[in-house]
CSV table of C-alpha atoms in Angstrom, one decimal:
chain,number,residue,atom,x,y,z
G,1,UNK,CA,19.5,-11.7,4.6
G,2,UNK,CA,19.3,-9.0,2.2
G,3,UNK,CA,16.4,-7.6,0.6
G,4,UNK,CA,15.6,-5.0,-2.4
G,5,UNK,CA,12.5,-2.9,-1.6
G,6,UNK,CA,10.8,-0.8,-4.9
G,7,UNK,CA,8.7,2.1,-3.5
G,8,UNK,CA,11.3,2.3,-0.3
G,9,UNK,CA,10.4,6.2,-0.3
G,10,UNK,CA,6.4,5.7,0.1
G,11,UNK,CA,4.4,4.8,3.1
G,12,UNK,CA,4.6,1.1,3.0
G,13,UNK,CA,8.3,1.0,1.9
G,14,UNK,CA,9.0,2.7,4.8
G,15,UNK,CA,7.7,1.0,7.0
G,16,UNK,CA,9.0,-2.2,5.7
G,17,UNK,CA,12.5,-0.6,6.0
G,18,UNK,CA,11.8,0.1,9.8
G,19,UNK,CA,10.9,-3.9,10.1
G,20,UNK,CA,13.6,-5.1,7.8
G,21,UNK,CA,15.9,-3.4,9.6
G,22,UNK,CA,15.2,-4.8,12.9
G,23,UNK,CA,15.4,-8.2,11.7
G,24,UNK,CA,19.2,-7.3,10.8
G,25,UNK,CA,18.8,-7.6,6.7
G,26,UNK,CA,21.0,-5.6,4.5
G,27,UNK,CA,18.2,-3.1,2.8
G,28,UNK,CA,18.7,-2.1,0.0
G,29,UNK,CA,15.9,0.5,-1.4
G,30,UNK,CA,15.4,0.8,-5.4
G,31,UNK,CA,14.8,4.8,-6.6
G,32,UNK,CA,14.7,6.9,-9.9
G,33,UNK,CA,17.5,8.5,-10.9
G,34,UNK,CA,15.5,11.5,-11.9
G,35,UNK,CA,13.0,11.0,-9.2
G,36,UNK,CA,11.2,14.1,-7.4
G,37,UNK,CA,10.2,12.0,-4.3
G,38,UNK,CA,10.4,12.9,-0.8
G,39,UNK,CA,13.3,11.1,1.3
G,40,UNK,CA,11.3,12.0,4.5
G,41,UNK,CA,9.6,8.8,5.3
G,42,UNK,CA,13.2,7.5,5.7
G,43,UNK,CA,14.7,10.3,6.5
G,44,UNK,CA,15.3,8.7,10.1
G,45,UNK,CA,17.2,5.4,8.8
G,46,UNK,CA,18.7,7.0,5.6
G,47,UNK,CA,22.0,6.4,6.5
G,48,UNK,CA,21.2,2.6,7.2
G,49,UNK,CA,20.0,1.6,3.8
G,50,UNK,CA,22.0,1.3,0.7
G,51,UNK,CA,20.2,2.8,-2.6
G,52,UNK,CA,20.5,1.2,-6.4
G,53,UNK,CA,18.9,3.6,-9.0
G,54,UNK,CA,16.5,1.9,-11.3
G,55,UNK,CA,12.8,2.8,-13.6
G,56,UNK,CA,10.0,0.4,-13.5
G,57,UNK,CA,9.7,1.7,-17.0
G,58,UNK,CA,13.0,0.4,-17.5
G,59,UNK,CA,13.8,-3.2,-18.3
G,60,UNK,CA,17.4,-3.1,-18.2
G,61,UNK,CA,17.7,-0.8,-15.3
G,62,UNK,CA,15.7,-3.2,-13.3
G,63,UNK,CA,18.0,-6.2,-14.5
G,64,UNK,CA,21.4,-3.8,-13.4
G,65,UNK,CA,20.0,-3.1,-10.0
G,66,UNK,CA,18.5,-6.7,-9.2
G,67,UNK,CA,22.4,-7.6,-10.0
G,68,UNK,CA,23.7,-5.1,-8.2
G,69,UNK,CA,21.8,-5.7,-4.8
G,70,UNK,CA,22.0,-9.0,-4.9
G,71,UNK,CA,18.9,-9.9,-2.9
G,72,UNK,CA,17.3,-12.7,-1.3
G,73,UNK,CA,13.8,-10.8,-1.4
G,74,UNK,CA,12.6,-8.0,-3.1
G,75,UNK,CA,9.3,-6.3,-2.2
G,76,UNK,CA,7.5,-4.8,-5.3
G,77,UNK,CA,5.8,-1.8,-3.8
G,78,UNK,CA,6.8,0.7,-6.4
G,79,UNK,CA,3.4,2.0,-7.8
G,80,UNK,CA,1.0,4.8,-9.2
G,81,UNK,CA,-0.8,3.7,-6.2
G,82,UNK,CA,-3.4,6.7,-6.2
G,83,UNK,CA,-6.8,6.0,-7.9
G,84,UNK,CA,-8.3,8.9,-8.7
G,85,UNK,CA,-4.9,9.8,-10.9
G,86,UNK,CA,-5.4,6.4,-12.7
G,87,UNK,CA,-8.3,8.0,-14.7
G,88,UNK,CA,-6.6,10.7,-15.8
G,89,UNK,CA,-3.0,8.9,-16.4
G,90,UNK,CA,-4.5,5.1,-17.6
G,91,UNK,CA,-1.5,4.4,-19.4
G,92,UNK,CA,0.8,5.4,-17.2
G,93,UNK,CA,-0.8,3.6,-14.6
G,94,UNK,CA,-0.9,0.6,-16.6
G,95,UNK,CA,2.7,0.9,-17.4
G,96,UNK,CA,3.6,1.1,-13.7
G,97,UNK,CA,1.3,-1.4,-12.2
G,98,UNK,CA,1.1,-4.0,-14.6
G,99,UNK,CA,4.1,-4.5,-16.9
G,100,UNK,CA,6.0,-2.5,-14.2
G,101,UNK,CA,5.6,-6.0,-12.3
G,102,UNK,CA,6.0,-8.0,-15.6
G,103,UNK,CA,9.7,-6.7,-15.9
G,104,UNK,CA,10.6,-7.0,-12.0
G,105,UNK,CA,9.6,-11.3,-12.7
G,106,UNK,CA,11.5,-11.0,-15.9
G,107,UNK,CA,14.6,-9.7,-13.7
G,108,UNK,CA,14.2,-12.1,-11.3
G,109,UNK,CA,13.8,-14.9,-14.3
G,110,UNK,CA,17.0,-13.7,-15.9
G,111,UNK,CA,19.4,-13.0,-13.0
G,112,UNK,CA,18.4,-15.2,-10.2
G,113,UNK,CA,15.1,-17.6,-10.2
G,114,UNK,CA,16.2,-18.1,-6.4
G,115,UNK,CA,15.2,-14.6,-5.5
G,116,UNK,CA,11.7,-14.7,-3.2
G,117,UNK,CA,9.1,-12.1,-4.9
G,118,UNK,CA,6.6,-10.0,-3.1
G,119,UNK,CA,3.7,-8.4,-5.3
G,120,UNK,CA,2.1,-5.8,-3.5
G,121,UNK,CA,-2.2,-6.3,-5.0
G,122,UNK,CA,-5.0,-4.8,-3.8
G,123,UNK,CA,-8.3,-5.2,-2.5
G,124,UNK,CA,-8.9,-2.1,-5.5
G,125,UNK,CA,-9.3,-5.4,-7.6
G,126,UNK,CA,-12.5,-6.9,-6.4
G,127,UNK,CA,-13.8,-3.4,-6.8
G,128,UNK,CA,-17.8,-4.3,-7.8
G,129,UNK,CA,-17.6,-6.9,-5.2
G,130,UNK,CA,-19.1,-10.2,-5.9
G,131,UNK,CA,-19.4,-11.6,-2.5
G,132,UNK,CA,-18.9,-10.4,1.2
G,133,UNK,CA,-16.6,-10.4,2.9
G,134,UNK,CA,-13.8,-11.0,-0.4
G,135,UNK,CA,-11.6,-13.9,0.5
G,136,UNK,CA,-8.3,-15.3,-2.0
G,137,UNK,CA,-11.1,-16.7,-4.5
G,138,UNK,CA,-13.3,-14.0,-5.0
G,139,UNK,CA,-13.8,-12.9,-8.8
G,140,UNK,CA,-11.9,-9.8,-9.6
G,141,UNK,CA,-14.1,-6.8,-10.8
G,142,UNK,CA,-12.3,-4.0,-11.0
G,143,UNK,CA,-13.3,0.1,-10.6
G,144,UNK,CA,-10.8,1.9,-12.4
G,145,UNK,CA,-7.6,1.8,-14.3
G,146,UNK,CA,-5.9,1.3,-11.2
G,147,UNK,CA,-7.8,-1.9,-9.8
G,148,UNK,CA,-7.2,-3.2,-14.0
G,149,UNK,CA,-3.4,-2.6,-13.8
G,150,UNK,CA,-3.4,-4.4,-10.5
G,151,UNK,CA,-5.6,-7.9,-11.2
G,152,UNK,CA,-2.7,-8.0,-14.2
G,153,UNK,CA,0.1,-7.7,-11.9
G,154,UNK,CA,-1.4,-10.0,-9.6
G,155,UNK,CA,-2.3,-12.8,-12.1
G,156,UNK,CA,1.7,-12.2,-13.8
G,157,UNK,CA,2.6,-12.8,-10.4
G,158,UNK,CA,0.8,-16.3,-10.5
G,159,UNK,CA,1.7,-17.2,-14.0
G,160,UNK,CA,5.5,-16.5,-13.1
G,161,UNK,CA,5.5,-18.8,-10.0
G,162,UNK,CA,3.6,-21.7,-11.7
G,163,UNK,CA,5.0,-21.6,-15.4
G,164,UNK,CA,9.1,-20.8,-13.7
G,165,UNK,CA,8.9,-22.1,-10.2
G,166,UNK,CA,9.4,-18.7,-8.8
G,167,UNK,CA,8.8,-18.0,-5.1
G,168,UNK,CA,6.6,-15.6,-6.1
G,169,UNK,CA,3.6,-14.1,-3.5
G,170,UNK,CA,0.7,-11.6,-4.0
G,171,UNK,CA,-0.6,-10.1,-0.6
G,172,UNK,CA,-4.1,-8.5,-1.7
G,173,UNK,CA,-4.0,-5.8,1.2
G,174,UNK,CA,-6.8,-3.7,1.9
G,175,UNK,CA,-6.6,-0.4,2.9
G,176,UNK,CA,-4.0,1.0,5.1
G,177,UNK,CA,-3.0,3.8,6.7
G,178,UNK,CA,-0.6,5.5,9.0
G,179,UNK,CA,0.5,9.2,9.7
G,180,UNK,CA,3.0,8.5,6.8
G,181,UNK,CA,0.1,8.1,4.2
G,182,UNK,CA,0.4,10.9,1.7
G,183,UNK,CA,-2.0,13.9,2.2
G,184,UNK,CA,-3.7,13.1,-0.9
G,185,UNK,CA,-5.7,10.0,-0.1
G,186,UNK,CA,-9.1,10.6,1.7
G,187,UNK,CA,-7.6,9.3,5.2
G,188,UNK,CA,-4.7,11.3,6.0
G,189,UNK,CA,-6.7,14.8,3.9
G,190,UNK,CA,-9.8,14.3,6.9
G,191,UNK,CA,-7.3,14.1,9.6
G,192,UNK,CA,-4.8,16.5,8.2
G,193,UNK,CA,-8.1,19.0,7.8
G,194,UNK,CA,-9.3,18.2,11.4
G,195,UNK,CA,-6.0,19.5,12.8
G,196,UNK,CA,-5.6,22.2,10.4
G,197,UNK,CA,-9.5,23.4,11.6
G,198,UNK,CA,-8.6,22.9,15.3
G,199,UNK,CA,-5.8,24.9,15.1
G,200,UNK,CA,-7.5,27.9,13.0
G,201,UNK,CA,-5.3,27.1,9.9
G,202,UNK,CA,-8.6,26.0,8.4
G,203,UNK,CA,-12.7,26.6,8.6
G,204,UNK,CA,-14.0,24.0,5.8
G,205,UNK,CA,-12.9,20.6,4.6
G,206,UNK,CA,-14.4,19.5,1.6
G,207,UNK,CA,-14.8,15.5,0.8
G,208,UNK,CA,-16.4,13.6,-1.8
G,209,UNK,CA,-18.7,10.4,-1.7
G,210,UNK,CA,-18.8,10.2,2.5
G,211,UNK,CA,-20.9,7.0,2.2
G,212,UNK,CA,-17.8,4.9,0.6
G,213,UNK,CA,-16.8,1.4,2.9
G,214,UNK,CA,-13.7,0.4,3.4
G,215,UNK,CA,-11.6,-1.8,5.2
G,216,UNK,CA,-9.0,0.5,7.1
G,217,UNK,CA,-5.9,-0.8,8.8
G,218,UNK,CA,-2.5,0.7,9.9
G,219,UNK,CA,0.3,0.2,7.7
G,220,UNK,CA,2.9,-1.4,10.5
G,221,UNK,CA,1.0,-4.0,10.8
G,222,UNK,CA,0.3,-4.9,7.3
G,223,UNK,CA,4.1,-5.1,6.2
G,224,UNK,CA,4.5,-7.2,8.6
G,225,UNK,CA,2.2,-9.9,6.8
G,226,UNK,CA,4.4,-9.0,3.9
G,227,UNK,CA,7.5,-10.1,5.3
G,228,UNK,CA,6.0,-13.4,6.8
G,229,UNK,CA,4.7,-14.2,3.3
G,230,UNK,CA,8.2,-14.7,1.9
G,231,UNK,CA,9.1,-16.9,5.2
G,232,UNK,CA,7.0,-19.7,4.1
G,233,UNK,CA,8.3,-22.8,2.2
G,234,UNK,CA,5.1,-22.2,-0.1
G,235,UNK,CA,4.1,-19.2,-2.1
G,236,UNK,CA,0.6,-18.5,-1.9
G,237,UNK,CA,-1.5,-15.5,-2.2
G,238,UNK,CA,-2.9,-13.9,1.0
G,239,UNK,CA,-5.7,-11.2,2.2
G,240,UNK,CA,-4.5,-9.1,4.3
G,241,UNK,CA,-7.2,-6.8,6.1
G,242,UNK,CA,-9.1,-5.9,9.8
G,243,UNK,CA,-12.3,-7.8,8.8
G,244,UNK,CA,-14.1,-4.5,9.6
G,245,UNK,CA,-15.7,-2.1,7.3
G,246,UNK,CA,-16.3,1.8,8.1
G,247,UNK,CA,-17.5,4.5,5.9
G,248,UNK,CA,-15.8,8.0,4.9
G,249,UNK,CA,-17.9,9.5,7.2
G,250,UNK,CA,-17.3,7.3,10.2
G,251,UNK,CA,-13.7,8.1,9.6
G,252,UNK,CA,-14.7,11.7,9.7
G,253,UNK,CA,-16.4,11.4,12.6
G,254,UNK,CA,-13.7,9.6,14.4
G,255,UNK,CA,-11.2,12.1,13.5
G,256,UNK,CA,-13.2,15.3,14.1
G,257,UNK,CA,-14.0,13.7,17.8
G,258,UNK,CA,-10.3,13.5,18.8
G,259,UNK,CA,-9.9,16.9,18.3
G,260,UNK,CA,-13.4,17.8,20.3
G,261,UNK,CA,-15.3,19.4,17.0
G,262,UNK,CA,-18.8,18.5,15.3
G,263,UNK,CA,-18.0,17.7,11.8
G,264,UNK,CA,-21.4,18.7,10.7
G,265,UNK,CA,-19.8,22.5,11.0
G,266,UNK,CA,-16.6,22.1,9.1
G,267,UNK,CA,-17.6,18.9,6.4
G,268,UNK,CA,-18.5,20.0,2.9
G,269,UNK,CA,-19.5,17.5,-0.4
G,270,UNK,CA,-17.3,18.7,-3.8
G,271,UNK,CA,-18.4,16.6,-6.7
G,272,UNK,CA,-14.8,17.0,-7.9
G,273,UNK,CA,-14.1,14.1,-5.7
G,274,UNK,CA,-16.5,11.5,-6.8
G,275,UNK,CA,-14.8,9.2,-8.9
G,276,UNK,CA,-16.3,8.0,-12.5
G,277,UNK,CA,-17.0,4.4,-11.1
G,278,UNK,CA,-17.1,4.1,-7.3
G,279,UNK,CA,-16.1,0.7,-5.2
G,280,UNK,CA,-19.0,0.9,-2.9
G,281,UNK,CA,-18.4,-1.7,0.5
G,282,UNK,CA,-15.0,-3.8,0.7
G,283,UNK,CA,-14.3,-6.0,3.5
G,284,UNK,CA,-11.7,-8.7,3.8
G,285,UNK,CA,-11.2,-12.0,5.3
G,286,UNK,CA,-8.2,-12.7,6.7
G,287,UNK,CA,-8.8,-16.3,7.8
G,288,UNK,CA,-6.1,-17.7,5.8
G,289,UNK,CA,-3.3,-15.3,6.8
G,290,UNK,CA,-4.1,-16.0,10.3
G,291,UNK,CA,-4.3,-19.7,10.1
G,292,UNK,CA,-1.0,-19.9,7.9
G,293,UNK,CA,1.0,-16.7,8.6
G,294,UNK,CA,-0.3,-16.5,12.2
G,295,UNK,CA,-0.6,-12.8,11.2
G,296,UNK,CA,-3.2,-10.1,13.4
G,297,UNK,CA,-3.4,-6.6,12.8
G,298,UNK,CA,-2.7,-5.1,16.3
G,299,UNK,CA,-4.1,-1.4,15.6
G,300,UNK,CA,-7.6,-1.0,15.6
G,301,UNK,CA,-9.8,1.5,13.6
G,302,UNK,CA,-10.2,4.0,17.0
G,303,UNK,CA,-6.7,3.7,17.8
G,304,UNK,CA,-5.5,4.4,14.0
G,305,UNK,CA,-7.8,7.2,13.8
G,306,UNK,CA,-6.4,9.1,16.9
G,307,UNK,CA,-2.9,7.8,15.4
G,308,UNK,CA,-2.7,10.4,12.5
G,309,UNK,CA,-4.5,13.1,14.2
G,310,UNK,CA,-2.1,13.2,17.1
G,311,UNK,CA,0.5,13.2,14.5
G,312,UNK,CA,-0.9,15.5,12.3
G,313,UNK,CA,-1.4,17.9,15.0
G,314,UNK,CA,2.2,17.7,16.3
G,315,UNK,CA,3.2,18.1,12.4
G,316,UNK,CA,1.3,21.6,12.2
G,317,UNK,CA,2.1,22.7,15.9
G,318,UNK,CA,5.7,22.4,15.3
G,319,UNK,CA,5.7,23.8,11.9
């Protein structure tokens, strides 16, 4: 099997590598010719995965390296995947995240209908939820220009596989995280800060809305679900999450216990992180996924926690 993965240099890509990879597929990883990205994450399997250089912003580009790589699956994870930039670069984000999608389909369309398409959604979408927990059918309501660009790649992901008969899936994932994450997302900044103050690199961390919800799981597991939603003889759209909702500052809390410190000392509130329009309590339900996909995330919320702070504290102490 071979697959083509967009995004192969962020956390999720990654990861998927690392699984692909063990399942013997020829992985092929999509990048920008002029890109400024990190090689790190796959840094450690570099020299196993074969690269074809290609813009999401590019049509043809996309149509050259589809042709090129030849894949049986390719894994749309390629994104402008951080939310508080989508309010300051809408367009961009728009360009990337929606017709970004709309031109990986069209490649598909035009060089191989045969190729199996994953769509990497969100549970950004559902934003102002509309029930609890948010199953497959729950009305979209999205927060930002992000969770916007994101219910359009989702639905051209539909409208593909029903109007061309495309094997074409959307896994509306919830939150995840590893040690990988990038040190921009509220996650991996509290656990990067709670080494940073254990070690005396740091005295304050400063956080915006702490009362947040959100559904947190560890990336491994949820690429997993990805690759088991191409395996199945039907595409269908899946919610992939732990079915358990903590707040900012229970991750906060968590983090600032591995490493034996009261967060109460350290924890400051900067308005400059509360976003324009928050998304207040998401929670998924992963029923489906586990009836049809037989899929279970394996690392709970404690042991994800301690995860990156371990990680993070062997990042700085080795520095």
């Amino acid at each position: 099997m071979r697959a083509l993965i967009t995004g192969i240099t962020g956390q999720d890509g990654s990861y998927l590598a690392d699984l692909l990879l063990e399942k013997n597929y020829e992985v092929y990883g999509m990048v920008r010719r002029a890109s400024t990205e990190s090689f790190e994450r796959i840094e450690h399997i570099r020299d196993r995965l074969k690269f074809v250089q290609a813009d999401l912003l590019d049509q043809l580009s996309i149509i050259k390296a589809v042709e090129e790589a030849k894949p049986d699956e390719i894994y749309n994870l390629a994104a402008q995947s951080f939310v508080p930039t989508s309010w300051s670069q809408p367009v961009l984000t728009g360009e990337f995240d929606a017709l970004g999608v709309t031109k990986m389909l069209e490649a598909i369309r035009h060089v191989d209908p045969k190729i199996r398409f994953y769509q990497a959604s969100s549970s950004e979408m559902f934003g102002r939820v509309q029930e609890v927990p948010q199953v497959e059918t729950t009305p979209f309501y999205p927060r930002s220009p992000y969770g916007v660009a994101k219910v359009y790649g989702h639905w051209i992901t539909i409208n593909y596989r029903e109007s061309y008969n495309i094997h074409a899936t959307s896994g509306i994932l919830f939150n995840h995280e590893s040690p990988r994450r990038g040190l921009e997302f509220v996650t991996r900044k509290i656990t990067d800060g709670a080494a940073r103050i254990k070690l005396g690199l740091a005295d304050k961390l400063a956080l915006g809305n702490l009362d947040a919800c959100r559904d947190w799981g560890f990336a491994g597991d949820y690429v997993r679900a990805m690759w088991l939603m191409l395996q199945q003889d039907k595409p269908e759209d899946f919610v992939i999450s732990t079915g358990s909702a903590h707040s900012v500052k229970d991750f906060v809390v968590a983090a600032f216990e591995c490493v034996d410190l009261e967060y109460e000392k350290y924890v400051v509130k900067d308005p400059r992180f509360m976003r324009p329009a928050e998304v207040d309590h998401l929670i998924g339900n992963s029923d489906k996924a586990k009836k049809i996909l037989d899929w279970e995330p394996k690392v709970d919320f404690a042991g994800l926690v301690k995860m990156m702070v371990e990680a993070d504290l062997k990042r700085l102490q080795d520095a």
